[in-house]
mmCIF file with all atom_site columns, C-alpha atoms and ligand atoms in Angstrom:
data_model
loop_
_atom_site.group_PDB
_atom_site.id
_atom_site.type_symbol
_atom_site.label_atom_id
_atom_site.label_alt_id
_atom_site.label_comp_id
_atom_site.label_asym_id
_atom_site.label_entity_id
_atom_site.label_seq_id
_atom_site.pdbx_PDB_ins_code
_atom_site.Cartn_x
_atom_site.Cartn_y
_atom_site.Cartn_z
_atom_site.occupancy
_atom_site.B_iso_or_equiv
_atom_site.pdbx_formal_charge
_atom_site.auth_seq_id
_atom_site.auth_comp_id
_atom_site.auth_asym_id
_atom_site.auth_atom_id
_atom_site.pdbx_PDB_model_num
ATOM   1   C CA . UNK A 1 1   ? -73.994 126.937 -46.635 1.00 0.00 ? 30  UNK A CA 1
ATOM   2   C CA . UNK A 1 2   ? -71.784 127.923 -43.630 1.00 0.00 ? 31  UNK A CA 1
ATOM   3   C CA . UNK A 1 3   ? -70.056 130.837 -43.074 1.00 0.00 ? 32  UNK A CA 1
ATOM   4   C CA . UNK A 1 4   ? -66.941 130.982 -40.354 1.00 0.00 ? 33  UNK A CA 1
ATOM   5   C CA . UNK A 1 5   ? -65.160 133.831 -40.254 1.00 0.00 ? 34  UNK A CA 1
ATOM   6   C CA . UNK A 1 6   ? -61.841 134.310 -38.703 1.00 0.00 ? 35  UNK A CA 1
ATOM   7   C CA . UNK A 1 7   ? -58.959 137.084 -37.394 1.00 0.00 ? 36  UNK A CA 1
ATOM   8   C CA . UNK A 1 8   ? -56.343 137.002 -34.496 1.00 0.00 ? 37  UNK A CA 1
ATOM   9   C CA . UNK A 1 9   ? -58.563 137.896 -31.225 1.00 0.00 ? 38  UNK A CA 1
ATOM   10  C CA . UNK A 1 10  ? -62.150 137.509 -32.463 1.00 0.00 ? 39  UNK A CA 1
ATOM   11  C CA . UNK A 1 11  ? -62.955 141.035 -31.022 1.00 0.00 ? 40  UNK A CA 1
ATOM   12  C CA . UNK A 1 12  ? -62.491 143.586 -34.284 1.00 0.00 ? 41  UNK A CA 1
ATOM   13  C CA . UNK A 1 13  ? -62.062 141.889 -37.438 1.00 0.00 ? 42  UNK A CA 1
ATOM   14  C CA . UNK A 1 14  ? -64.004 139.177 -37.880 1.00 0.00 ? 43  UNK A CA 1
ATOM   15  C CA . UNK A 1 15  ? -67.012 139.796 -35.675 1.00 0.00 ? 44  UNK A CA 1
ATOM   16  C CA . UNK A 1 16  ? -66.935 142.823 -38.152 1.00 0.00 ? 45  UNK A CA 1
ATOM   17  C CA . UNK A 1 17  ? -67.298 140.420 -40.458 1.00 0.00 ? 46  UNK A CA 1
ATOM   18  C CA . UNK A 1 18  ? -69.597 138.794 -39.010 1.00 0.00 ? 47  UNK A CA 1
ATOM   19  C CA . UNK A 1 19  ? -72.417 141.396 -38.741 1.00 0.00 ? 48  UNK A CA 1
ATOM   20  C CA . UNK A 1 20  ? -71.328 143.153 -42.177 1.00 0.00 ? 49  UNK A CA 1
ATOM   21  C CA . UNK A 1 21  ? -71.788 139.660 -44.190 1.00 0.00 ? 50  UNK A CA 1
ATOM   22  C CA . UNK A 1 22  ? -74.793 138.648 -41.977 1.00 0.00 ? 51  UNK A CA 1
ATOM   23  C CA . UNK A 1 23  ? -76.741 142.274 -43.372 1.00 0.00 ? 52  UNK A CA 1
ATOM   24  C CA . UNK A 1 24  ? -75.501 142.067 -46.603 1.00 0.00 ? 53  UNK A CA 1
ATOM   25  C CA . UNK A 1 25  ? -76.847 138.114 -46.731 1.00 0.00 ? 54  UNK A CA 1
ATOM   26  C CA . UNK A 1 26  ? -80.054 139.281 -45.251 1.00 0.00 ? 55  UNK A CA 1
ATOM   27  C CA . UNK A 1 27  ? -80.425 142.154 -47.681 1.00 0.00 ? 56  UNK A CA 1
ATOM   28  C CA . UNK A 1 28  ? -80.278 139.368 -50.627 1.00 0.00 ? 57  UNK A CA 1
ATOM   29  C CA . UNK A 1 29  ? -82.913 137.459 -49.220 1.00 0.00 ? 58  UNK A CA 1
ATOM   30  C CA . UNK A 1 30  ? -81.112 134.588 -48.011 1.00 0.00 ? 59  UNK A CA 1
ATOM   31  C CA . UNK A 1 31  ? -80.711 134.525 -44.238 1.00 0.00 ? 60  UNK A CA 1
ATOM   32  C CA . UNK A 1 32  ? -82.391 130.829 -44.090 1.00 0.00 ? 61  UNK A CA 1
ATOM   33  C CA . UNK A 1 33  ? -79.580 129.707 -45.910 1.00 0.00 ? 62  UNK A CA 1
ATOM   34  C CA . UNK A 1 34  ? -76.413 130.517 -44.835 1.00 0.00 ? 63  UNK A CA 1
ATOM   35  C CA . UNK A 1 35  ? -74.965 130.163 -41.903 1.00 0.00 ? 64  UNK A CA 1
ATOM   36  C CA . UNK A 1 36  ? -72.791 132.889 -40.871 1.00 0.00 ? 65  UNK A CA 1
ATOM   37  C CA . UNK A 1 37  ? -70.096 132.457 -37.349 1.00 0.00 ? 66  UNK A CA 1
ATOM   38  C CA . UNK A 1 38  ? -66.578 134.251 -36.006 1.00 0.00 ? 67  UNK A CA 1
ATOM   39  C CA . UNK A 1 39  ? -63.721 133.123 -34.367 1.00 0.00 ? 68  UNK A CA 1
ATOM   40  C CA . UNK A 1 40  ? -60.060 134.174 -33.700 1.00 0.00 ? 69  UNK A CA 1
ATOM   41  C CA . UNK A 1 41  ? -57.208 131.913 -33.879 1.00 0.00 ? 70  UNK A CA 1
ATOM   42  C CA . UNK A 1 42  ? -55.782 133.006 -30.594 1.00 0.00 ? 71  UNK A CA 1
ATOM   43  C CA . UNK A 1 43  ? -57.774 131.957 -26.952 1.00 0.00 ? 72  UNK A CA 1
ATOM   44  C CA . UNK A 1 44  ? -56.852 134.670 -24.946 1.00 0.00 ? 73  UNK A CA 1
ATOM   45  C CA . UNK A 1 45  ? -60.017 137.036 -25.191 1.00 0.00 ? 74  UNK A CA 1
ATOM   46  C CA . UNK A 1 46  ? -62.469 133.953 -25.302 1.00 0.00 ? 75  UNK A CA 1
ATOM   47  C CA . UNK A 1 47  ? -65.704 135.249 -23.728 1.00 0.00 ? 76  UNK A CA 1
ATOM   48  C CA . UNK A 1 48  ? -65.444 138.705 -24.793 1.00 0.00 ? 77  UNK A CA 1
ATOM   49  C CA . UNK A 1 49  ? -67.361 140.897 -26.380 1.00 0.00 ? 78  UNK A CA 1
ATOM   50  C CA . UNK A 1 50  ? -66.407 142.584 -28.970 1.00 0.00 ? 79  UNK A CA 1
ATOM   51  C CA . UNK A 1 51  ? -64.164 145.624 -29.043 1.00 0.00 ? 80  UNK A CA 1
ATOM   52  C CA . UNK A 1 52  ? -65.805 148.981 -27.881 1.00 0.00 ? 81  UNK A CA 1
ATOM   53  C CA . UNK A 1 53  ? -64.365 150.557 -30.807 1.00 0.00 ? 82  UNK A CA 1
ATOM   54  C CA . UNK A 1 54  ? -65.524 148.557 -32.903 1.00 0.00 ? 83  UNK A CA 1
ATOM   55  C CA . UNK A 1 55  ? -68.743 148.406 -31.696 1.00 0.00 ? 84  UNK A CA 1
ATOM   56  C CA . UNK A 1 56  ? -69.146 152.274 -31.792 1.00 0.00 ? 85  UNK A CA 1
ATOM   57  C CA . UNK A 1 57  ? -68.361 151.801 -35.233 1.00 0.00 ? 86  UNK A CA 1
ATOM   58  C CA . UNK A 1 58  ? -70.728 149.474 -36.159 1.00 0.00 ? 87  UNK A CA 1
ATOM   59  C CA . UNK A 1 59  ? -73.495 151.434 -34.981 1.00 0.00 ? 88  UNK A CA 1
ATOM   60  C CA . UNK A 1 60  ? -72.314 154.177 -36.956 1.00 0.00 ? 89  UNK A CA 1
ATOM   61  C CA . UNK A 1 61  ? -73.481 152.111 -40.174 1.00 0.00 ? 90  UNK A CA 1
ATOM   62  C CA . UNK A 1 62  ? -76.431 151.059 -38.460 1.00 0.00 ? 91  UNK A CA 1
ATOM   63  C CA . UNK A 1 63  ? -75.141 147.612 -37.095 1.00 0.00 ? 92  UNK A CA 1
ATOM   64  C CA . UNK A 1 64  ? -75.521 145.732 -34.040 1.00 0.00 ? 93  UNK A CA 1
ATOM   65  C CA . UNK A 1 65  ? -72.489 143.621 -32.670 1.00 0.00 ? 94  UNK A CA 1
ATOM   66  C CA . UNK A 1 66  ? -73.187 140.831 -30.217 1.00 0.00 ? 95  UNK A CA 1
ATOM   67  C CA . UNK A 1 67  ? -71.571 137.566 -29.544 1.00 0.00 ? 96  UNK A CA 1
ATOM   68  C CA . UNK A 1 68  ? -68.776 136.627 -27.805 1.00 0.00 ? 97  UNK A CA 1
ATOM   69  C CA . UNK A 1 69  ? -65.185 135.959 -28.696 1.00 0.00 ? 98  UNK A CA 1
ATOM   70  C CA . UNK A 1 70  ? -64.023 132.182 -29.219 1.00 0.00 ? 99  UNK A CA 1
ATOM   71  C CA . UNK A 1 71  ? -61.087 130.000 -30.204 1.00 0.00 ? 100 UNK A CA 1
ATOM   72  C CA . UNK A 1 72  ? -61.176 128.312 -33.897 1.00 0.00 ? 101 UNK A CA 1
ATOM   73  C CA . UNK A 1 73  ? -61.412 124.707 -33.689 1.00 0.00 ? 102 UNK A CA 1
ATOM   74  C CA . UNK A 1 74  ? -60.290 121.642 -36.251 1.00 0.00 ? 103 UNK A CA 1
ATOM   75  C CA . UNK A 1 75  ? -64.042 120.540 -36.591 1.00 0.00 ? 104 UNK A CA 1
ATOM   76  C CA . UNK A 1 76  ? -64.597 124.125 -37.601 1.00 0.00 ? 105 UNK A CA 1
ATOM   77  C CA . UNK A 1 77  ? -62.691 123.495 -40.332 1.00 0.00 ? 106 UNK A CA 1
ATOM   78  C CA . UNK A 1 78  ? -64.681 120.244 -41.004 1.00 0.00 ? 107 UNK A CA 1
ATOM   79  C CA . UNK A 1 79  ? -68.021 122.147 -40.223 1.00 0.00 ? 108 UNK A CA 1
ATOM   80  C CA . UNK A 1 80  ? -67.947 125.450 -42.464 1.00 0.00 ? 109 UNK A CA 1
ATOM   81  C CA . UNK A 1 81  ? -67.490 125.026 -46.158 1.00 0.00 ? 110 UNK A CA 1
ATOM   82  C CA . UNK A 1 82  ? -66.030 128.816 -45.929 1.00 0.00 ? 111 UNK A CA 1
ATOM   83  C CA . UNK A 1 83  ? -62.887 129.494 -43.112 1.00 0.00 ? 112 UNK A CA 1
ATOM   84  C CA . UNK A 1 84  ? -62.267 133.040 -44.344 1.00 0.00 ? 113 UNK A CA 1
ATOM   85  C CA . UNK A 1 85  ? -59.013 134.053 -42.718 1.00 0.00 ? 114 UNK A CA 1
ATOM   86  C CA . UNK A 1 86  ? -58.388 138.362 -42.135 1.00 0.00 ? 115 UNK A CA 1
ATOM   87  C CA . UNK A 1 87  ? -54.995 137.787 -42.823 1.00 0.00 ? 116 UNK A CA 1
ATOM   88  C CA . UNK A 1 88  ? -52.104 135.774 -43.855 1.00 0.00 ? 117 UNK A CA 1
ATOM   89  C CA . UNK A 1 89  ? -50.853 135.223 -40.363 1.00 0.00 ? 118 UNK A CA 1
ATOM   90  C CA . UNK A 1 90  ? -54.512 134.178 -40.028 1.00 0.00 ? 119 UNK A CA 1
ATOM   91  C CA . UNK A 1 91  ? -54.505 131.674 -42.881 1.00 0.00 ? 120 UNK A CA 1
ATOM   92  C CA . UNK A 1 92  ? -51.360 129.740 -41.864 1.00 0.00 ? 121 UNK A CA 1
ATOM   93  C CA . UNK A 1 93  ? -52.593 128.857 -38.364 1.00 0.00 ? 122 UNK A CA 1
ATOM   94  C CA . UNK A 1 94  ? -55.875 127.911 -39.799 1.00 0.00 ? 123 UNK A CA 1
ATOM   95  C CA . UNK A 1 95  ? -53.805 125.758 -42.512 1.00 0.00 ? 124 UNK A CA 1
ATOM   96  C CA . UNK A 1 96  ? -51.867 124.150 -39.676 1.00 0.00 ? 125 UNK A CA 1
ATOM   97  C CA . UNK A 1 97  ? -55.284 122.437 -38.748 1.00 0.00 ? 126 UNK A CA 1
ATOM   98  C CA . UNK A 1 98  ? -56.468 121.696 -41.947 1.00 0.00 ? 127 UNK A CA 1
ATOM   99  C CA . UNK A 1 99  ? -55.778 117.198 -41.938 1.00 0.00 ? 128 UNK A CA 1
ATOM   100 C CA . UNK A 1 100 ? -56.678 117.264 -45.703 1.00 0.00 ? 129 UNK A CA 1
ATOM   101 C CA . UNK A 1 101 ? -56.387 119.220 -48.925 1.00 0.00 ? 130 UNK A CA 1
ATOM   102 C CA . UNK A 1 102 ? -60.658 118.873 -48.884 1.00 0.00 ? 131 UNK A CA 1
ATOM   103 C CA . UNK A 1 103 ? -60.784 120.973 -45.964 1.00 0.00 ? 132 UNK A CA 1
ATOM   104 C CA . UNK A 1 104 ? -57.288 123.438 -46.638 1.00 0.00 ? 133 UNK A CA 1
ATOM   105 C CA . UNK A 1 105 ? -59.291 124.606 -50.288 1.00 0.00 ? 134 UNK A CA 1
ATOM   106 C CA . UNK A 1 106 ? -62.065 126.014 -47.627 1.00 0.00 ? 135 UNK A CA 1
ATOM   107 C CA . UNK A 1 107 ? -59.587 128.192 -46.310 1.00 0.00 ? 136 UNK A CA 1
ATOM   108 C CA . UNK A 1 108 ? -59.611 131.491 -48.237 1.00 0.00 ? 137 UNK A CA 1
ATOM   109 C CA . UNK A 1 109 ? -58.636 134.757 -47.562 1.00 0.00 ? 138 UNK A CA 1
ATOM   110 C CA . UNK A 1 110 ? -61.190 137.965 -47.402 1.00 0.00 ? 139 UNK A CA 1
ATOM   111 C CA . UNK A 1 111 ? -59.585 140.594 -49.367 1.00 0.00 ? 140 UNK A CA 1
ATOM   112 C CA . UNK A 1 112 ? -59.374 138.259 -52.664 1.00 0.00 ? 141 UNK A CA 1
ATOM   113 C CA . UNK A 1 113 ? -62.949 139.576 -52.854 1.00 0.00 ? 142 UNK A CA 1
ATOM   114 C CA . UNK A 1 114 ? -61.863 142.905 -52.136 1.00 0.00 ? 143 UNK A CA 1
ATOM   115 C CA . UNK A 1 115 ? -61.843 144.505 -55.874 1.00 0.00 ? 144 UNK A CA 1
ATOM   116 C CA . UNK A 1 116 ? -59.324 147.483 -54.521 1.00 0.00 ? 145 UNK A CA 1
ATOM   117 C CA . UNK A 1 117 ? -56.993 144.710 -52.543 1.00 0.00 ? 146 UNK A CA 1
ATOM   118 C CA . UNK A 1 118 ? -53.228 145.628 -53.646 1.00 0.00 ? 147 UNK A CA 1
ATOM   119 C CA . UNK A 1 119 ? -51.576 142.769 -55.022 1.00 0.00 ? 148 UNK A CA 1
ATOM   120 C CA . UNK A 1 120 ? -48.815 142.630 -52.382 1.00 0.00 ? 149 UNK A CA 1
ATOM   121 C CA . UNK A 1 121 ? -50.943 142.906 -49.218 1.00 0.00 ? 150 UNK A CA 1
ATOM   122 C CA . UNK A 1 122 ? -54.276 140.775 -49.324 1.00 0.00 ? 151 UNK A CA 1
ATOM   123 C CA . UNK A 1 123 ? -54.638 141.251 -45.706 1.00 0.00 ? 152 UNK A CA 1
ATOM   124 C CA . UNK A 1 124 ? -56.921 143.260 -43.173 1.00 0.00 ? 153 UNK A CA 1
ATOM   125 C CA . UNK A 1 125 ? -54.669 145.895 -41.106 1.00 0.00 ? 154 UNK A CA 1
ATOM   126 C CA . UNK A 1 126 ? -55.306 144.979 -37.276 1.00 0.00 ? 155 UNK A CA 1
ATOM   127 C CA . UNK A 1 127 ? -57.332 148.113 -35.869 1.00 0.00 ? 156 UNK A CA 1
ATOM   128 C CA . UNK A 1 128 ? -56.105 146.554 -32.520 1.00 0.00 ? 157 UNK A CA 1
ATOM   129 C CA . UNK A 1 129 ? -53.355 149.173 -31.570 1.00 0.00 ? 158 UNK A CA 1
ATOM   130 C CA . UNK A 1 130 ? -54.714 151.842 -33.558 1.00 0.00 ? 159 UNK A CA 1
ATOM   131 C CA . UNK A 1 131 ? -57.833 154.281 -32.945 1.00 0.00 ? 160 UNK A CA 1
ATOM   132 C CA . UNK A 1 132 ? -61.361 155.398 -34.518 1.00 0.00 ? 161 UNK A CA 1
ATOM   133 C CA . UNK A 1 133 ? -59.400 156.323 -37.909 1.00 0.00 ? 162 UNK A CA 1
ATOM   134 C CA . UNK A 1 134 ? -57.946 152.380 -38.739 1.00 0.00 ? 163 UNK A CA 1
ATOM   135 C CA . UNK A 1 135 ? -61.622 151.636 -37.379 1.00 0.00 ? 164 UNK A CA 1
ATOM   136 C CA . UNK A 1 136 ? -62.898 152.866 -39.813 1.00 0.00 ? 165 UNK A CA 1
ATOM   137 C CA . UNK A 1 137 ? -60.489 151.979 -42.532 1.00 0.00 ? 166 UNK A CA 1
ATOM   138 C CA . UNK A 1 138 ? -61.132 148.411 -41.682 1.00 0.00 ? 167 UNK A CA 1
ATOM   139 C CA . UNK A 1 139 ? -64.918 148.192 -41.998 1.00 0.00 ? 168 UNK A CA 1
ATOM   140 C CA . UNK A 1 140 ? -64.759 150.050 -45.289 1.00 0.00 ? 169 UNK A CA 1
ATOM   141 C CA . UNK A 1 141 ? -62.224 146.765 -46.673 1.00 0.00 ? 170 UNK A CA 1
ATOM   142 C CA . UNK A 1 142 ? -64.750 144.629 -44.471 1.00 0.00 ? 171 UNK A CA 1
ATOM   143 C CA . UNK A 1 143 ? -67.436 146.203 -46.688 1.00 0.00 ? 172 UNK A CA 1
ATOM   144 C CA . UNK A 1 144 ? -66.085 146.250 -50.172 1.00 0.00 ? 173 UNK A CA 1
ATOM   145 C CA . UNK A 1 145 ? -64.972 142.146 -49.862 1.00 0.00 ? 174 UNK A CA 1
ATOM   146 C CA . UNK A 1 146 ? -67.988 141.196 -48.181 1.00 0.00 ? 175 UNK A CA 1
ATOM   147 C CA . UNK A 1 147 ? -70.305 142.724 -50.940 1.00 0.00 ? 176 UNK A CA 1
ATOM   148 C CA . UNK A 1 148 ? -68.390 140.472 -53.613 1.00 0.00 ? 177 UNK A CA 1
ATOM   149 C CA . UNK A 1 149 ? -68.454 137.704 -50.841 1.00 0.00 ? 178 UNK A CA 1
ATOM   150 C CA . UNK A 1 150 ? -71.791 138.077 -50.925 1.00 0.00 ? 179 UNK A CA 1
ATOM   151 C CA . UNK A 1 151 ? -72.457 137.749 -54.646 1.00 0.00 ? 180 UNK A CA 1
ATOM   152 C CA . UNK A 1 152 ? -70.363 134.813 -54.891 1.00 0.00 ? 181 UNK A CA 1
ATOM   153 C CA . UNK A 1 153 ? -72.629 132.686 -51.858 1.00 0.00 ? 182 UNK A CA 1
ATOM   154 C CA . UNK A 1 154 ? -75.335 133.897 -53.554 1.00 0.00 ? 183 UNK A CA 1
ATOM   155 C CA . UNK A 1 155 ? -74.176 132.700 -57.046 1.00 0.00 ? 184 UNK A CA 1
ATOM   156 C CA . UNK A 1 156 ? -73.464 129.431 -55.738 1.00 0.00 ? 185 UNK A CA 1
ATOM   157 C CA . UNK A 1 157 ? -76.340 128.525 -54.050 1.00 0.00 ? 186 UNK A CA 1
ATOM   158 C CA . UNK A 1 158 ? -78.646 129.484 -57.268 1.00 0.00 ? 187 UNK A CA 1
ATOM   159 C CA . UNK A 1 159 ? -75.717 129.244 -60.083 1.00 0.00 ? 188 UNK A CA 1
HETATM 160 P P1 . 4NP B 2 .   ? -58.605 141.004 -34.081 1.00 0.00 ? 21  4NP B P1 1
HETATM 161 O O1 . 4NP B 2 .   ? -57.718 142.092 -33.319 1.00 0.00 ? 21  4NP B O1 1
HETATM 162 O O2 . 4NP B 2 .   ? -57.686 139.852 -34.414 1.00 0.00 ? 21  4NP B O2 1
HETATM 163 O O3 . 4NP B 2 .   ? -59.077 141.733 -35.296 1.00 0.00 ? 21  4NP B O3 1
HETATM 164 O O4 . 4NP B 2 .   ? -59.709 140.631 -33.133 1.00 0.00 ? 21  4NP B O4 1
HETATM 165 C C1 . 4NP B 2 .   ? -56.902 141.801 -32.228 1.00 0.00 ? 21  4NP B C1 1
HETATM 166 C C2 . 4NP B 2 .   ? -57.465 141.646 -30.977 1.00 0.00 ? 21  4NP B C2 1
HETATM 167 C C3 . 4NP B 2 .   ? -56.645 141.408 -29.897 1.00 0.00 ? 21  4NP B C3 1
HETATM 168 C C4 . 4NP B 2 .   ? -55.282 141.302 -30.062 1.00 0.00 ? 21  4NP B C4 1
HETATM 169 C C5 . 4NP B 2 .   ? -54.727 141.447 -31.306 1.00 0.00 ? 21  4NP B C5 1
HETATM 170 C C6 . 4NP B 2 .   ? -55.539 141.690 -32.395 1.00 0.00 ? 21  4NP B C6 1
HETATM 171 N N1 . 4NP B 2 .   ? -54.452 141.073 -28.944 1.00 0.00 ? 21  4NP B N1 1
HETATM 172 O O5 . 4NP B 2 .   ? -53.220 141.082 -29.115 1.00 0.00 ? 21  4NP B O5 1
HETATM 173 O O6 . 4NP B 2 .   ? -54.952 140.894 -27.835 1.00 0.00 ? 21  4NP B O6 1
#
């Protein structure tokens, strides 16, 4: 099963993603199996690692960030069976690639696995302009959808 992740810039959210989903994979057992990627809708920090800030944060909780930033694709859409947009703004560009309704129902959105998601706003804030506080803030959503996530891969590839 594959994996693709994506946000805005590919530098906070969804390489956050990314490495939260890739432990919490590897803690079930099932590395071998799934496939796990990032990407951000927009081109313009292709190449880049991730944010500092969010890096600092990640090995806070004991995670590594590599990787570099790049631009979603159409065939990325045709190659994950998962496009798991950080927001709505997020979704609707990847939608606009989607050619069939096959590939649009692989489009989902993170936070319906987030169990404390308010009905009104399933998105994940953008730490971009903020500091170390909405850091923070967004790897704890990160965390509480990707364990669910999680769960769910799992289930499905032993149901
Ligand atoms: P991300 O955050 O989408 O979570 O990677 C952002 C990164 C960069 C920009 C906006 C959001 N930007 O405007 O450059």
């Amino acid at each position: 099963m594959r994996v693709l992740f994506v946000c805005l810039g590919n530098i906070c959210r969804s390489p956050t993603a990314e490495v939260v989903f890739r432990q919490k994979i590897a803690d079930r057992g099932l590395l071998t199996e799934v496939e796990i990627d990032s990407a951000g809708t927009g081109g313009w920090h292709a190449g880049n690692a991730p944010d500092r800030r969010a890096i600092v944060e990640a090995e806070q909780r004991g995670l590594s960030m590599t990787g570099r930033a790049r631009q979603v694709t159409a065939s990325d859409l045709r190659d994950f069976d998962l496009v798991i947009a950080m927001d709505e703004s997020n979704r609707r560009d990847l939608l606009a690639l989607a050619t069939d309704d096959e590939i649009r129902e692989r489009v989902q959105l993170l936070r319906d696995w987030d169990p404390e998601a308010a009905g009104h706003d399933r998105g994940v804030p953008d730490p971009y302009y903020g500091g170390a506080r909405e850091f923070a803030e967004m790897f704890d959503i990160v965390d509480r959808a990707c364990e669910r996530l999680a769960d769910d891969v799992a289930t499905r590839l032993s149901p």
